[in-house]
Short mmCIF file of C-alpha atoms in Angstrom, two decimals:
data_model
loop_
_atom_site.label_atom_id
_atom_site.label_comp_id
_atom_site.label_asym_id
_atom_site.label_seq_id
_atom_site.Cartn_x
_atom_site.Cartn_y
_atom_site.Cartn_z
CA GLU Z 1 -23.42 20.92 -4.09
CA ALA Z 2 -20.48 20.42 -6.46
CA GLN Z 3 -18.14 17.86 -5.01
CA VAL Z 4 -15.69 15.03 -5.44
CA THR Z 5 -16.25 12.05 -3.17
CA GLN Z 6 -13.88 9.24 -2.32
CA ASN Z 7 -14.49 5.97 -0.53
CA PRO Z 8 -13.29 4.67 1.76
CA ARG Z 9 -11.68 7.54 3.64
CA TYR Z 10 -9.48 5.22 5.66
CA LEU Z 11 -8.36 1.71 4.84
CA ILE Z 12 -5.96 -0.73 6.46
CA THR Z 13 -5.22 -3.84 4.46
CA VAL Z 14 -2.63 -6.56 4.03
CA THR Z 15 -0.09 -7.13 1.32
CA GLY Z 16 -1.52 -8.73 -1.79
CA LYS Z 17 -5.22 -8.25 -1.06
CA LYS Z 18 -6.81 -6.48 -4.02
CA LEU Z 19 -8.60 -3.24 -3.25
CA THR Z 20 -10.46 -0.47 -5.03
CA VAL Z 21 -10.78 3.15 -3.99
CA THR Z 22 -13.78 4.80 -5.61
CA CYS Z 23 -13.97 8.39 -6.82
CA SER Z 24 -17.06 10.14 -8.05
CA GLN Z 25 -17.79 13.71 -9.20
CA ASN Z 26 -21.11 15.40 -9.86
CA MET Z 27 -19.85 18.28 -12.02
CA ASN Z 28 -19.82 16.51 -15.40
CA HIS Z 29 -16.08 17.13 -15.71
CA GLU Z 30 -14.15 15.42 -18.46
CA TYR Z 31 -10.77 15.28 -16.73
CA MET Z 32 -10.15 13.22 -13.61
CA SER Z 33 -6.95 12.12 -11.95
CA TRP Z 34 -5.43 10.34 -8.98
CA TYR Z 35 -2.57 11.59 -6.83
CA ARG Z 36 -0.63 10.16 -3.97
CA GLN Z 37 0.98 12.24 -1.29
CA ASP Z 38 3.97 11.17 0.75
CA PRO Z 39 6.07 13.15 3.26
CA GLY Z 40 8.75 15.15 1.50
CA LEU Z 41 7.55 14.17 -1.96
CA GLY Z 42 4.52 16.36 -2.34
CA LEU Z 43 1.66 15.45 -4.66
CA ARG Z 44 2.46 13.01 -7.44
CA GLN Z 45 0.03 12.13 -10.18
CA ILE Z 46 -0.64 8.42 -10.62
CA TYR Z 47 -3.08 8.26 -13.53
CA TYR Z 48 -5.37 10.64 -15.32
CA SER Z 49 -8.32 10.37 -17.64
CA MET Z 50 -9.30 12.87 -20.30
CA ASN Z 51 -12.72 11.32 -20.89
CA VAL Z 52 -14.64 8.06 -20.82
CA GLU Z 53 -12.39 5.16 -21.87
CA VAL Z 54 -9.37 7.48 -22.22
CA THR Z 55 -6.72 7.11 -19.53
CA ASP Z 56 -2.99 7.70 -19.34
CA LYS Z 57 -0.10 7.33 -16.93
CA GLY Z 58 1.02 10.07 -14.62
CA ASP Z 59 4.38 10.21 -12.91
CA VAL Z 60 4.02 7.17 -10.62
CA PRO Z 61 1.67 4.60 -12.25
CA GLU Z 62 3.46 1.39 -11.22
CA GLY Z 63 1.28 -0.93 -9.13
CA TYR Z 64 -1.97 0.85 -9.96
CA LYS Z 65 -4.79 0.46 -12.46
CA VAL Z 66 -7.69 2.73 -13.31
CA SER Z 67 -10.81 2.59 -15.41
CA ARG Z 68 -13.22 5.21 -16.72
CA LYS Z 69 -16.40 3.53 -17.86
CA GLU Z 70 -18.63 6.42 -16.86
CA LYS Z 71 -17.88 10.11 -16.86
CA ARG Z 72 -18.60 10.59 -13.17
CA ASN Z 73 -16.53 7.67 -11.78
CA PHE Z 74 -12.80 7.01 -11.80
CA PRO Z 75 -11.84 4.14 -9.50
CA LEU Z 76 -8.25 3.41 -8.48
CA ILE Z 77 -7.40 -0.28 -8.32
CA LEU Z 78 -4.51 -1.87 -6.48
CA GLU Z 79 -4.35 -5.46 -7.72
CA SER Z 80 -1.68 -6.56 -5.25
CA PRO Z 81 -0.98 -3.82 -2.71
CA SER Z 82 2.45 -3.59 -1.12
CA PRO Z 83 3.65 -1.61 1.92
CA ASN Z 84 5.27 1.03 -0.30
CA GLN Z 85 1.79 1.97 -1.45
CA THR Z 86 0.93 3.14 2.03
CA SER Z 87 0.04 6.76 1.36
CA LEU Z 88 -2.60 9.47 1.27
CA TYR Z 89 -4.52 9.38 -2.00
CA PHE Z 90 -6.48 12.18 -3.63
CA CYS Z 91 -8.84 12.09 -6.54
CA ALA Z 92 -9.37 15.28 -8.53
CA SER Z 93 -11.86 16.38 -11.12
CA SER Z 94 -11.14 19.22 -13.54
CA LEU Z 95 -12.44 21.28 -16.40
CA ARG Z 96 -11.08 24.03 -18.60
CA ARG Z 97 -12.88 27.33 -18.50
CA GLY Z 98 -11.51 29.86 -20.97
CA GLY Z 99 -8.27 27.87 -21.15
CA VAL Z 100 -7.79 28.00 -17.39
CA LEU Z 101 -7.69 24.70 -15.51
CA GLU Z 102 -10.06 24.39 -12.57
CA GLN Z 103 -9.29 21.45 -10.29
CA TYR Z 104 -11.42 20.15 -7.46
CA PHE Z 105 -9.96 17.64 -5.05
CA GLY Z 106 -11.66 14.98 -3.01
CA PRO Z 107 -11.17 14.68 0.76
CA GLY Z 108 -8.48 12.00 0.52
CA THR Z 109 -8.14 8.30 1.33
CA ARG Z 110 -5.53 7.24 3.83
CA LEU Z 111 -4.32 3.76 2.94
CA THR Z 112 -2.11 1.58 5.09
CA VAL Z 113 -0.75 -1.68 3.70
CA THR Z 114 0.82 -4.02 6.25
CA ASP X 1 13.30 17.09 -13.86
CA ALA X 2 11.19 19.38 -11.70
CA LYS X 3 8.92 21.74 -13.61
CA THR X 4 8.73 24.04 -10.58
CA THR X 5 10.93 24.38 -7.54
CA GLN X 6 9.92 25.77 -4.17
CA PRO X 7 11.64 26.06 -0.79
CA THR X 8 10.84 23.14 1.46
CA SER X 9 9.63 25.25 4.36
CA MET X 10 9.14 28.84 5.50
CA ASP X 11 8.08 30.61 8.66
CA CYS X 12 6.05 33.75 9.07
CA ALA X 13 4.82 35.79 12.03
CA GLU X 14 1.10 36.22 12.40
CA GLY X 15 -0.10 39.50 10.89
CA ARG X 16 2.92 39.86 8.65
CA ALA X 17 3.03 39.22 4.91
CA ALA X 18 4.03 35.75 3.80
CA ASN X 19 5.93 35.69 0.50
CA LEU X 20 6.25 32.26 -1.05
CA PRO X 21 8.54 31.95 -4.07
CA CYS X 22 8.33 29.52 -6.95
CA ASN X 23 10.85 29.00 -9.69
CA HIS X 24 9.60 27.91 -13.12
CA SER X 25 12.52 28.87 -15.30
CA THR X 26 11.53 26.65 -18.24
CA ILE X 27 7.96 27.88 -18.48
CA SER X 28 6.54 28.29 -21.98
CA GLY X 29 4.64 31.26 -23.24
CA ASN X 30 1.23 29.63 -23.01
CA GLU X 31 1.60 28.11 -19.54
CA TYR X 32 -0.30 29.46 -16.59
CA VAL X 33 1.09 29.43 -13.06
CA TYR X 34 -1.29 28.11 -10.42
CA TRP X 35 -1.14 28.08 -6.65
CA TYR X 36 -2.95 25.65 -4.40
CA ARG X 37 -2.77 25.06 -0.70
CA GLN X 38 -3.41 22.07 1.50
CA ILE X 39 -4.40 22.47 5.11
CA HIS X 40 -3.57 19.50 7.34
CA SER X 41 -4.30 16.45 5.18
CA GLN X 42 -7.36 17.82 3.42
CA GLY X 43 -7.67 17.98 -0.35
CA PRO X 44 -5.72 20.86 -1.93
CA GLN X 45 -7.68 24.00 -2.68
CA TYR X 46 -7.20 26.55 -5.41
CA ILE X 47 -5.80 29.96 -4.43
CA ILE X 48 -4.91 31.92 -7.55
CA HIS X 49 -3.48 31.68 -11.03
CA GLY X 50 -1.77 33.97 -13.53
CA LEU X 51 -0.23 34.11 -16.98
CA LYS X 52 1.74 37.34 -17.35
CA ASN X 53 0.16 40.03 -15.24
CA ASN X 54 0.10 40.25 -11.48
CA GLU X 55 -3.15 39.03 -10.00
CA THR X 56 -5.03 39.64 -6.77
CA ASN X 57 -8.09 38.04 -5.25
CA GLU X 58 -9.64 37.86 -1.82
CA MET X 59 -7.12 35.25 -0.68
CA ALA X 60 -3.78 36.35 -2.05
CA SER X 61 -1.72 38.21 -4.62
CA LEU X 62 0.45 36.67 -7.31
CA ILE X 63 3.49 38.47 -8.63
CA ILE X 64 5.02 37.06 -11.82
CA THR X 65 8.40 38.34 -12.96
CA GLU X 66 8.62 39.99 -16.33
CA ASP X 67 10.57 37.06 -17.80
CA ARG X 68 8.01 34.69 -16.21
CA LYS X 69 10.73 32.48 -14.80
CA SER X 70 9.54 32.86 -11.24
CA SER X 71 6.59 34.00 -9.22
CA THR X 72 5.72 34.89 -5.64
CA LEU X 73 2.52 34.19 -3.79
CA ILE X 74 1.77 36.86 -1.21
CA LEU X 75 -0.54 36.38 1.75
CA PRO X 76 -0.74 40.00 2.92
CA HIS X 77 -1.66 39.43 6.57
CA ALA X 78 -0.93 35.83 7.48
CA THR X 79 -3.01 34.17 10.18
CA LEU X 80 -2.50 30.92 12.05
CA ARG X 81 -5.08 29.34 9.74
CA ASP X 82 -2.77 29.97 6.79
CA THR X 83 -0.39 27.31 8.09
CA ALA X 84 -0.45 24.81 5.24
CA VAL X 85 1.49 23.30 2.35
CA TYR X 86 1.52 25.58 -0.68
CA TYR X 87 1.96 24.16 -4.15
CA CYS X 88 2.77 26.01 -7.31
CA PHE X 89 2.49 24.30 -10.67
CA ARG X 90 2.29 25.21 -14.31
CA ASP X 91 -0.06 24.10 -17.02
CA ALA X 92 -0.55 25.05 -20.65
CA GLY X 93 -3.88 26.64 -21.33
CA GLY X 94 -6.01 25.83 -24.33
CA THR X 95 -8.49 23.02 -24.54
CA SER X 96 -6.43 19.88 -24.05
CA TYR X 97 -5.56 17.99 -20.87
CA GLY X 98 -2.42 16.19 -19.92
CA LYS X 99 -0.19 15.12 -17.08
CA LEU X 100 0.05 17.52 -14.16
CA THR X 101 3.13 17.81 -11.97
CA PHE X 102 2.74 19.49 -8.59
CA GLY X 103 6.09 19.03 -6.94
CA GLN X 104 7.01 19.07 -3.27
CA GLY X 105 5.40 22.31 -2.17
CA THR X 106 6.39 24.70 0.64
CA ILE X 107 5.34 24.07 4.22
CA LEU X 108 4.37 27.48 5.58
CA THR X 109 4.20 27.78 9.34
CA VAL X 110 2.59 30.91 10.74
CA HIS X 111 3.51 31.47 14.38
CA PRO X 112 2.01 33.83 16.96
#
């Protein structure tokens, strides 16, 4: 079954404690990205990756890091989490088919930073 | 600088058509318009997309104005399960990838 998986699904942590949210896709897609979702602000892209070792900033990259060492994995790293990073995070995997963008989203990770 | 603008919220009676507008006045000729929806806090799911012509699939219809500056997503017979956040966004076709901007979306509430 084609899917995007994220782990963990829920996480409560404290300010300053480094954490990693994993994202994996089994569709051999080149493009992957991370979004955060906050009330009233909709979905905002954090980082994206166009292929292995190619990443770039989205609209809200501050406080986050990513890496793309393998095509299937795109982890999101918070080196020193702060309460303003409390949010719902989505990973997405995409391909272009005939010029049209097909995006598949993971189930989400709800992060609380105290 | 929002690439698309949508109303914050809308209501619709069950069984009636829900018409969700999206403004994309600065859209370029090669950009598609896409619609996604998000039920509760699940991952967004694709609904429909279009370039110039109106489109219909089993979920919805998409009407794009002739000047392509706005579009309307139509759910012909809304049900309670259509209560969700609906996002419209635009993306240039072709073979390259880039930053994607979704925006705030419209919270659609379908009531009995």
